Short mmCIF file of C-alpha atoms and ligand atoms in Angstrom, two decimals:
data_model
loop_
_atom_site.label_atom_id
_atom_site.label_comp_id
_atom_site.label_asym_id
_atom_site.label_seq_id
_atom_site.Cartn_x
_atom_site.Cartn_y
_atom_site.Cartn_z
CA MET V 1 7.21 -6.04 -36.43
CA ASN V 2 7.02 -2.41 -35.34
CA PHE V 3 6.60 -1.78 -31.64
CA ASP V 4 5.33 1.27 -29.80
CA LEU V 5 8.16 1.20 -27.29
CA ILE V 6 11.34 -0.79 -26.63
CA ILE V 7 13.29 -0.56 -23.38
CA LYS V 8 16.87 -1.69 -24.04
CA ASN V 9 19.35 -3.28 -21.63
CA ALA V 10 17.21 -3.58 -18.52
CA THR V 11 17.87 -5.51 -15.34
CA LEU V 12 14.74 -7.28 -14.13
CA PRO V 13 13.69 -7.77 -10.48
CA ASN V 14 14.47 -11.52 -10.82
CA GLY V 15 18.12 -10.69 -11.56
CA GLN V 16 18.13 -11.19 -15.33
CA ILE V 17 20.40 -8.62 -16.98
CA GLY V 18 20.71 -7.19 -20.49
CA ILE V 19 17.03 -7.68 -21.27
CA ASP V 20 15.01 -5.74 -23.84
CA ILE V 21 11.26 -5.23 -23.32
CA ALA V 22 9.06 -4.44 -26.32
CA CYS V 23 5.53 -3.03 -26.01
CA LYS V 24 2.69 -3.00 -28.50
CA ASP V 25 -0.93 -1.85 -28.09
CA GLY V 26 -0.52 -1.36 -24.36
CA LEU V 27 0.84 -4.84 -23.68
CA ILE V 28 4.28 -6.39 -23.31
CA ALA V 29 4.99 -8.12 -26.62
CA ALA V 30 8.54 -9.41 -26.15
CA VAL V 31 11.03 -9.85 -23.29
CA GLU V 32 14.38 -11.07 -24.58
CA ARG V 33 17.95 -10.07 -25.31
CA ASP V 34 18.81 -7.82 -28.21
CA ILE V 35 15.43 -7.22 -29.85
CA LYS V 36 16.09 -6.02 -33.39
CA ALA V 37 13.00 -4.14 -34.45
CA GLU V 38 11.74 -0.62 -35.00
CA ALA V 39 9.80 1.25 -32.34
CA LYS V 40 8.25 4.68 -32.09
CA GLU V 41 10.22 5.23 -28.87
CA VAL V 42 13.37 3.56 -27.56
CA ILE V 43 14.59 3.97 -23.97
CA ASP V 44 18.10 2.88 -22.96
CA ALA V 45 17.87 1.51 -19.40
CA LYS V 46 21.69 1.38 -19.21
CA GLY V 47 21.58 -1.78 -17.11
CA GLN V 48 19.30 -0.24 -14.46
CA LEU V 49 16.29 -1.94 -12.88
CA VAL V 50 12.96 -2.08 -14.69
CA SER V 51 10.10 -3.24 -12.48
CA PRO V 52 6.35 -3.48 -12.77
CA PRO V 53 4.88 -0.44 -11.02
CA PHE V 54 4.73 0.03 -7.28
CA ILE V 55 1.41 -0.91 -5.70
CA ASP V 56 -0.01 0.71 -2.57
CA PRO V 57 -2.57 -1.71 -1.08
CA HIS V 58 -3.64 0.54 1.82
CA PHE V 59 -4.29 4.26 1.68
CA HIS V 60 -6.76 6.93 2.80
CA MET V 61 -7.23 9.22 -0.17
CA ASP V 62 -10.16 11.13 1.35
CA ALA V 63 -7.84 12.45 4.08
CA THR V 64 -4.57 12.88 2.24
CA LEU V 65 -2.88 16.30 2.05
CA SER V 66 -5.23 17.71 4.69
CA LEU V 67 -2.43 18.19 7.23
CA GLY V 68 -3.14 21.06 9.63
CA THR V 69 -6.85 21.34 8.77
CA PRO V 70 -8.47 22.19 11.10
CA ARG V 71 -5.52 21.53 13.47
CA LEU V 72 -2.59 19.21 14.10
CA ASN V 73 -2.61 15.89 15.99
CA VAL V 74 -0.84 16.84 19.23
CA SER V 75 -0.64 13.46 21.00
CA GLY V 76 0.33 11.57 17.85
CA THR V 77 -2.09 8.75 18.69
CA LEU V 78 -4.48 6.85 16.46
CA LEU V 79 -7.40 7.94 18.63
CA GLU V 80 -6.62 11.67 18.39
CA GLY V 81 -6.21 11.17 14.64
CA ILE V 82 -9.71 9.68 14.45
CA ALA V 83 -11.09 12.57 16.54
CA LEU V 84 -9.34 15.14 14.35
CA TRP V 85 -10.66 13.48 11.19
CA GLY V 86 -14.13 13.79 12.75
CA GLU V 87 -13.59 17.56 12.98
CA LEU V 88 -12.42 17.80 9.38
CA LYS V 89 -15.20 15.75 7.78
CA PRO V 90 -18.04 18.27 8.22
CA VAL V 91 -16.04 21.17 6.81
CA GLN V 92 -14.64 19.61 3.64
CA SER V 93 -16.52 19.60 0.35
CA ILE V 94 -16.54 17.06 -2.46
CA ASP V 95 -14.45 19.50 -4.52
CA ASP V 96 -11.89 19.82 -1.70
CA ILE V 97 -11.41 16.05 -1.57
CA VAL V 98 -11.30 15.67 -5.36
CA GLU V 99 -8.69 18.40 -5.68
CA ARG V 100 -6.45 16.96 -2.95
CA ALA V 101 -6.84 13.39 -4.22
CA LEU V 102 -5.98 14.33 -7.81
CA ARG V 103 -2.89 16.19 -6.59
CA TYR V 104 -1.89 13.13 -4.59
CA CYS V 105 -2.39 10.89 -7.64
CA ASP V 106 -0.07 13.17 -9.66
CA LEU V 107 2.58 12.64 -6.99
CA ALA V 108 1.92 8.89 -6.83
CA VAL V 109 2.31 8.50 -10.59
CA SER V 110 5.57 10.44 -10.53
CA MET V 111 6.79 8.00 -7.87
CA GLY V 112 5.99 4.97 -10.03
CA ILE V 113 2.79 3.85 -8.30
CA GLY V 114 0.43 2.09 -10.69
CA ALA V 115 -2.40 1.08 -8.36
CA ILE V 116 -3.78 2.18 -5.01
CA ARG V 117 -6.38 0.60 -2.73
CA SER V 118 -7.92 3.46 -0.78
CA HIS V 119 -10.30 3.20 2.13
CA VAL V 120 -13.06 5.79 2.04
CA ASP V 121 -14.93 6.80 5.18
CA ILE V 122 -18.65 6.06 4.91
CA CYS V 123 -19.58 7.46 8.37
CA ASP V 124 -21.04 10.62 6.86
CA ASP V 125 -24.65 10.63 5.72
CA GLU V 126 -23.83 12.78 2.69
CA LEU V 127 -21.19 10.20 1.64
CA THR V 128 -18.99 13.14 0.64
CA GLY V 129 -15.80 11.08 0.47
CA VAL V 130 -17.48 8.32 -1.52
CA GLN V 131 -18.86 10.76 -4.08
CA ALA V 132 -15.47 12.44 -4.38
CA LEU V 133 -13.38 9.31 -4.73
CA LEU V 134 -15.76 7.67 -7.22
CA GLU V 135 -15.21 10.76 -9.37
CA VAL V 136 -11.44 10.55 -8.81
CA ARG V 137 -11.42 6.84 -9.68
CA LYS V 138 -13.04 7.70 -13.01
CA GLN V 139 -10.70 10.60 -13.76
CA VAL V 140 -7.44 8.77 -12.97
CA ALA V 141 -8.40 5.48 -14.63
CA PRO V 142 -6.22 6.11 -17.72
CA TYR V 143 -3.09 6.34 -15.58
CA LEU V 144 -3.81 4.81 -12.17
CA ASP V 145 -5.91 1.88 -10.92
CA LEU V 146 -7.88 2.96 -7.86
CA GLN V 147 -9.78 0.44 -5.72
CA LEU V 148 -12.12 1.76 -3.05
CA VAL V 149 -12.95 0.16 0.30
CA ALA V 150 -16.13 1.13 2.17
CA PHE V 151 -14.61 2.00 5.52
CA PRO V 152 -16.80 2.64 8.58
CA GLN V 153 -14.20 4.76 10.39
CA ASP V 154 -16.36 5.27 13.49
CA GLY V 155 -17.42 1.61 13.70
CA VAL V 156 -20.13 -0.06 11.64
CA PHE V 157 -22.16 -0.68 14.85
CA ARG V 158 -20.84 2.22 16.95
CA ASP V 159 -21.87 4.83 14.37
CA PRO V 160 -25.68 5.12 14.18
CA THR V 161 -26.00 5.19 10.38
CA ALA V 162 -22.87 3.36 9.22
CA GLN V 163 -24.63 0.08 8.36
CA GLU V 164 -27.00 1.84 6.00
CA ASN V 165 -24.27 4.08 4.58
CA LEU V 166 -22.00 1.12 3.92
CA ILE V 167 -24.67 -0.58 1.81
CA ARG V 168 -25.40 2.69 -0.01
CA SER V 169 -21.72 3.16 -0.83
CA LEU V 170 -21.44 -0.39 -2.20
CA ASP V 171 -24.55 0.26 -4.32
CA MET V 172 -22.87 3.41 -5.63
CA GLY V 173 -19.88 1.39 -6.85
CA VAL V 174 -17.39 1.14 -4.01
CA ASP V 175 -15.46 -2.09 -4.61
CA ILE V 176 -14.61 -3.68 -1.26
CA VAL V 177 -16.07 -4.15 2.23
CA GLY V 178 -14.06 -2.61 5.08
CA GLY V 179 -14.32 -2.56 8.86
CA ILE V 180 -12.67 -1.57 12.13
CA PRO V 181 -13.63 -4.13 14.80
CA HIS V 182 -11.19 -2.86 17.45
CA PHE V 183 -13.00 0.51 17.44
CA GLU V 184 -16.45 -0.96 18.15
CA ARG V 185 -17.67 -0.50 21.73
CA THR V 186 -16.92 -4.01 22.99
CA MET V 187 -14.95 -7.06 21.95
CA GLN V 188 -18.30 -8.76 21.31
CA ASP V 189 -19.46 -5.94 19.02
CA GLY V 190 -16.12 -6.10 17.22
CA ALA V 191 -16.50 -9.82 16.57
CA ALA V 192 -20.12 -9.31 15.48
CA SER V 193 -19.01 -6.56 13.08
CA VAL V 194 -16.49 -8.89 11.42
CA LYS V 195 -19.21 -11.54 10.97
CA HIS V 196 -21.70 -8.99 9.64
CA LEU V 197 -19.27 -7.40 7.17
CA CYS V 198 -17.92 -10.70 5.86
CA GLU V 199 -21.49 -11.89 5.26
CA ILE V 200 -22.20 -8.74 3.21
CA ALA V 201 -19.08 -9.44 1.13
CA ALA V 202 -20.05 -13.09 0.64
CA GLU V 203 -23.58 -12.16 -0.46
CA ARG V 204 -22.28 -9.61 -2.95
CA GLY V 205 -19.23 -11.53 -4.17
CA LEU V 206 -16.86 -8.81 -2.97
CA MET V 207 -13.45 -8.73 -1.36
CA VAL V 208 -12.92 -7.71 2.28
CA ASP V 209 -10.16 -5.46 3.63
CA MET V 210 -10.52 -4.70 7.28
CA HIS V 211 -8.53 -2.50 9.63
CA CYS V 212 -8.11 -5.27 12.16
CA ASP V 213 -6.62 -5.09 15.64
CA GLU V 214 -4.77 -1.86 14.97
CA SER V 215 -3.93 -1.59 18.65
CA ASP V 216 -1.33 -2.59 21.22
CA ASP V 217 -3.86 -4.77 23.03
CA PRO V 218 -2.38 -8.28 23.39
CA LEU V 219 -5.84 -9.68 24.13
CA SER V 220 -7.56 -8.36 21.01
CA ARG V 221 -8.94 -11.32 19.07
CA HIS V 222 -10.39 -9.87 15.85
CA VAL V 223 -7.75 -11.41 13.58
CA GLU V 224 -8.92 -14.80 14.84
CA THR V 225 -12.54 -13.88 14.06
CA LEU V 226 -11.60 -12.56 10.62
CA ALA V 227 -9.84 -15.84 9.82
CA TYR V 228 -12.78 -17.84 11.17
CA GLU V 229 -15.42 -15.93 9.18
CA THR V 230 -13.28 -16.08 6.03
CA THR V 231 -13.08 -19.85 6.26
CA ARG V 232 -16.72 -20.29 7.30
CA LEU V 233 -17.98 -18.24 4.35
CA GLY V 234 -15.55 -19.67 1.78
CA LEU V 235 -13.88 -16.30 1.21
CA GLN V 236 -10.33 -17.70 1.15
CA GLY V 237 -7.97 -15.53 -0.87
CA ARG V 238 -10.43 -12.61 -0.96
CA VAL V 239 -9.88 -11.18 2.51
CA ALA V 240 -7.11 -8.90 3.74
CA GLY V 241 -6.31 -7.95 7.31
CA SER V 242 -4.78 -4.48 7.45
CA HIS V 243 -2.39 -3.47 10.26
CA LEU V 244 -2.84 -6.48 12.62
CA THR V 245 -0.59 -4.64 15.06
CA SER V 246 -1.97 -6.37 18.15
CA MET V 247 -0.12 -9.48 16.95
CA HIS V 248 3.10 -7.69 17.90
CA SER V 249 2.00 -7.70 21.56
CA MET V 250 0.29 -11.09 21.72
CA ASP V 251 1.56 -14.05 23.68
CA ASN V 252 3.78 -16.31 21.56
CA TYR V 253 1.78 -19.42 22.40
CA TYR V 254 -1.45 -17.82 21.18
CA VAL V 255 0.22 -16.64 17.96
CA SER V 256 1.39 -20.21 17.33
CA LYS V 257 -2.29 -21.13 17.14
CA LEU V 258 -3.41 -17.99 15.28
CA ILE V 259 -1.04 -18.05 12.30
CA PRO V 260 -2.16 -21.54 11.14
CA LEU V 261 -5.78 -20.28 11.28
CA MET V 262 -4.76 -17.35 9.08
CA VAL V 263 -3.08 -19.77 6.66
CA GLU V 264 -6.20 -21.92 6.59
CA ALA V 265 -8.21 -18.81 5.67
CA GLY V 266 -5.69 -17.62 3.06
CA LEU V 267 -5.76 -14.18 4.71
CA HIS V 268 -3.74 -11.47 3.02
CA VAL V 269 -1.70 -9.29 5.34
CA ILE V 270 -1.17 -5.54 4.92
CA PRO V 271 1.20 -3.96 7.45
CA ASN V 272 1.70 -0.22 7.17
CA PRO V 273 5.23 0.32 8.48
CA LEU V 274 5.50 4.11 8.44
CA ILE V 275 2.26 4.79 10.27
CA ASN V 276 2.50 1.87 12.69
CA ILE V 277 6.00 2.70 13.90
CA MET V 278 4.69 6.22 14.49
CA LEU V 279 1.33 5.44 16.16
CA GLN V 280 1.83 2.24 18.13
CA GLY V 281 3.42 1.93 21.55
CA ARG V 282 2.32 5.46 22.49
CA HIS V 283 1.10 4.35 25.91
CA ASP V 284 4.36 2.56 26.71
CA SER V 285 7.20 3.94 28.78
CA TYR V 286 10.44 2.04 28.03
CA PRO V 287 10.94 -0.35 26.36
CA LYS V 288 8.46 0.88 23.73
CA ARG V 289 6.84 -1.69 21.47
CA ARG V 290 7.34 -1.29 17.73
CA GLY V 291 3.78 -2.28 16.91
CA GLN V 292 4.43 -3.79 13.49
CA THR V 293 2.72 -7.12 13.00
CA ARG V 294 4.88 -10.25 12.86
CA VAL V 295 6.02 -9.90 9.28
CA PRO V 296 8.84 -12.50 9.20
CA GLU V 297 6.63 -15.16 10.80
CA LEU V 298 3.62 -14.41 8.57
CA LYS V 299 5.86 -14.46 5.50
CA ALA V 300 7.46 -17.74 6.61
CA ALA V 301 4.00 -19.26 7.01
CA GLY V 302 3.38 -18.59 3.32
CA LEU V 303 0.87 -15.76 3.68
CA THR V 304 0.91 -13.00 1.08
CA VAL V 305 2.17 -9.83 2.76
CA GLY V 306 2.06 -6.42 1.06
CA PHE V 307 3.21 -3.19 2.67
CA GLY V 308 0.89 -0.17 2.47
CA SER V 309 1.59 3.51 3.03
CA ASP V 310 -1.74 4.28 4.78
CA CYS V 311 -1.35 8.04 5.17
CA VAL V 312 0.45 11.00 3.66
CA MET V 313 0.15 14.39 5.35
CA ASP V 314 -3.14 13.85 7.14
CA PRO V 315 -4.51 13.67 10.74
CA TRP V 316 -2.53 10.49 11.46
CA TYR V 317 0.81 11.06 9.70
CA SER V 318 2.37 14.36 8.79
CA LEU V 319 5.14 13.06 6.51
CA GLY V 320 5.23 10.81 3.42
CA LYS V 321 5.68 11.43 -0.30
CA ALA V 322 4.00 8.48 -2.07
CA ASP V 323 7.31 6.65 -1.97
CA MET V 324 6.68 2.90 -1.67
CA LEU V 325 10.46 2.37 -1.38
CA ASP V 326 10.34 4.49 1.76
CA VAL V 327 7.58 2.16 3.02
CA ALA V 328 9.67 -0.92 2.14
CA HIS V 329 12.73 0.63 3.80
CA MET V 330 10.83 1.15 7.07
CA GLY V 331 9.19 -2.30 6.92
CA LEU V 332 12.60 -3.87 6.39
CA HIS V 333 14.09 -2.11 9.40
CA VAL V 334 11.21 -2.60 11.81
CA GLY V 335 10.89 -6.27 10.81
CA GLN V 336 14.68 -6.74 10.91
CA LEU V 337 14.46 -8.31 7.45
CA SER V 338 18.17 -7.97 6.83
CA SER V 339 19.21 -11.06 4.84
CA ARG V 340 19.71 -10.56 1.09
CA ALA V 341 16.63 -12.73 0.41
CA ASP V 342 14.51 -10.85 2.94
CA MET V 343 15.55 -7.44 1.63
CA ALA V 344 14.69 -8.50 -1.92
CA TRP V 345 11.36 -9.79 -0.59
CA CYS V 346 10.62 -6.30 0.80
CA PHE V 347 10.65 -5.08 -2.81
CA ASP V 348 8.06 -7.76 -3.64
CA ALA V 349 6.01 -6.47 -0.69
CA VAL V 350 5.53 -3.12 -2.47
CA THR V 351 5.12 -4.61 -5.97
CA SER V 352 4.00 -8.15 -6.85
CA ASN V 353 2.64 -9.21 -3.44
CA SER V 354 0.38 -6.17 -3.25
CA ALA V 355 -0.72 -6.66 -6.87
CA GLN V 356 -1.79 -10.17 -5.89
CA ILE V 357 -3.65 -8.88 -2.82
CA MET V 358 -5.51 -6.35 -4.97
CA GLY V 359 -6.27 -9.00 -7.61
CA LEU V 360 -4.73 -6.90 -10.37
CA GLU V 361 -4.89 -8.59 -13.77
CA GLY V 362 -2.01 -8.48 -16.24
CA TYR V 363 0.55 -7.36 -13.67
CA GLY V 364 4.16 -8.32 -14.32
CA LEU V 365 6.87 -8.31 -16.93
CA GLU V 366 5.85 -11.38 -18.91
CA ILE V 367 4.63 -11.35 -22.50
CA GLY V 368 0.94 -10.43 -22.52
CA CYS V 369 1.08 -8.42 -19.29
CA LYS V 370 0.02 -4.79 -19.31
CA ALA V 371 2.93 -2.59 -20.38
CA ASN V 372 3.08 -0.78 -17.04
CA MET V 373 6.64 -0.30 -15.74
CA VAL V 374 9.04 1.89 -13.89
CA LEU V 375 12.73 2.42 -14.67
CA LEU V 376 14.72 3.05 -11.50
CA GLN V 377 18.11 4.59 -10.87
CA ALA V 378 19.33 1.41 -9.18
CA LYS V 379 20.84 -1.87 -10.23
CA ASP V 380 18.58 -4.26 -8.34
CA PRO V 381 15.66 -4.35 -5.87
CA ILE V 382 17.87 -4.14 -2.76
CA GLU V 383 19.70 -1.14 -4.17
CA ALA V 384 16.35 0.42 -5.04
CA ILE V 385 15.29 0.18 -1.38
CA ARG V 386 18.66 1.32 -0.05
CA LEU V 387 18.59 4.42 -2.25
CA ARG V 388 14.84 5.01 -2.35
CA ALA V 389 15.86 5.22 -5.98
CA THR V 390 14.79 7.94 -8.36
CA ARG V 391 12.04 6.89 -10.74
CA LEU V 392 13.67 7.79 -14.05
CA THR V 393 10.76 6.80 -16.31
CA VAL V 394 7.22 5.69 -15.53
CA ILE V 395 5.35 3.82 -18.27
CA ARG V 396 1.64 3.07 -18.49
CA ALA V 397 0.13 1.04 -21.35
CA GLY V 398 3.38 1.37 -23.27
CA GLN V 399 3.44 5.19 -23.03
CA VAL V 400 5.80 7.33 -20.95
CA ILE V 401 3.69 9.19 -18.37
CA ALA V 402 6.39 10.60 -16.04
CA THR V 403 10.11 11.22 -16.10
CA SER V 404 12.66 12.44 -13.54
CA GLN V 405 16.23 13.55 -13.89
CA PRO V 406 18.75 11.13 -12.37
CA SER V 407 19.94 11.99 -8.90
CA ILE V 408 23.57 13.02 -9.49
CA SER V 409 25.41 15.56 -7.35
CA ALA V 410 28.19 17.80 -8.68
CA LEU V 411 31.30 17.87 -6.50
CA ARG V 412 33.87 20.63 -6.11
CA LEU V 413 36.62 18.83 -4.17
CA PRO V 414 40.31 18.99 -4.96
CA GLY V 415 41.57 15.76 -6.50
CA ARG V 416 38.18 14.03 -6.37
CA PRO V 417 35.65 13.15 -9.10
CA ASP V 418 33.44 15.97 -10.29
CA SER V 419 30.19 14.14 -9.59
CA VAL V 420 28.56 11.46 -7.43
CA ASP V 421 25.98 9.00 -8.71
CA PRO V 422 24.58 7.16 -5.64
CA SER V 423 23.55 4.19 -7.81
CA GLN V 424 27.21 3.39 -8.54
CA TYR V 425 28.21 2.46 -5.00
CA ALA V 426 27.13 -1.21 -4.73
CA PRO V 427 30.16 -3.49 -4.16
CA ALA V 428 31.11 -5.58 -7.21
CA SER V 429 30.52 -8.74 -5.12
CA MET V 430 26.88 -7.65 -4.85
CA GLY V 431 26.51 -7.19 -8.59
CA GLY V 432 27.51 -3.53 -8.60
FE1 FE2 Z 1 -5.67 2.71 7.38
#
């Protein structure tokens, strides 16, 4: 049999070494040692890690790359970010958003991202962001899966036209129902918004992904309501809670009741480590709270947890480079996920877990999966996180769509080697 592509001598995320992966007609056709067949293109992985692509389950593509327009966020808080975004919205055109989003997608592809779930603000009667990102979703479809969440940034009840706009955006083709209960005027309105939005999703057969309790308020109770409405409406497995940072500050006794309710509801969990370590705890003196939700406990309870990047160079976060390994690295540190098993799990949190949350079909490295992969300059998932490894080759549907030169530094030191390859530093006892 002739294949389109064979990757030789790969290490897989599950630890298998010396594996060849053959692709045909956009799918993985064989995964075994020493495939002897012809292919139009052969890539020697040289024992490095080949993974399914990175997945970003939480992003704001309508705001990305807008940093400094019309001004910078001085306080660094979530609330000033929302106010600043409100200043930017009226002065940006559909073309502005499309151009920035496409540039971001170029970067994301080069960094091995294969799918992004982006929230899109619907609190704008022109639905500028929705129009722009529907166009972007169409344009990038050959090389990037883009899911869109109808996100009422200013509150579905607090904003006077958000309810109507949310329905309009779903009618236009936005995929998922979003929300922001902690930004509604009262706790009661927040709870009512969760009920209202979950009912819309149930009626339309859609998924839900809500910014939920993105605050330091230990008494916020919207995660509880989200779990309750998910179970009541039979939406188990279709609902994600994004951020959930209030859980960091909640009383331990209450959390011991809450997590089983989340398990009962099959809630997916999307922490956003880079943005939450930056935004949360801003009203604290010392000690300052970290503000990341309780990742080890949620993971231990069996919930599916996927890390998102949330923002890159926008009103809320002025750094970022579409690097999901950077996201995993921060999530690992803030969650103190330092055992070998936990560090390897952090790689799952930016790959397979997030693919499951997004409901991506054909994701993985088994025969019959879509031939979407990334070859990394690292020997295993932990090394990939440690190094924020270079993406040597990015493959989509069995075709190479991005390449990078390996990160190797030349040295000019007397009596020392003439180069340094950072991927060659793992101790032999760790498989290096
Ligand atoms: Fe967000």
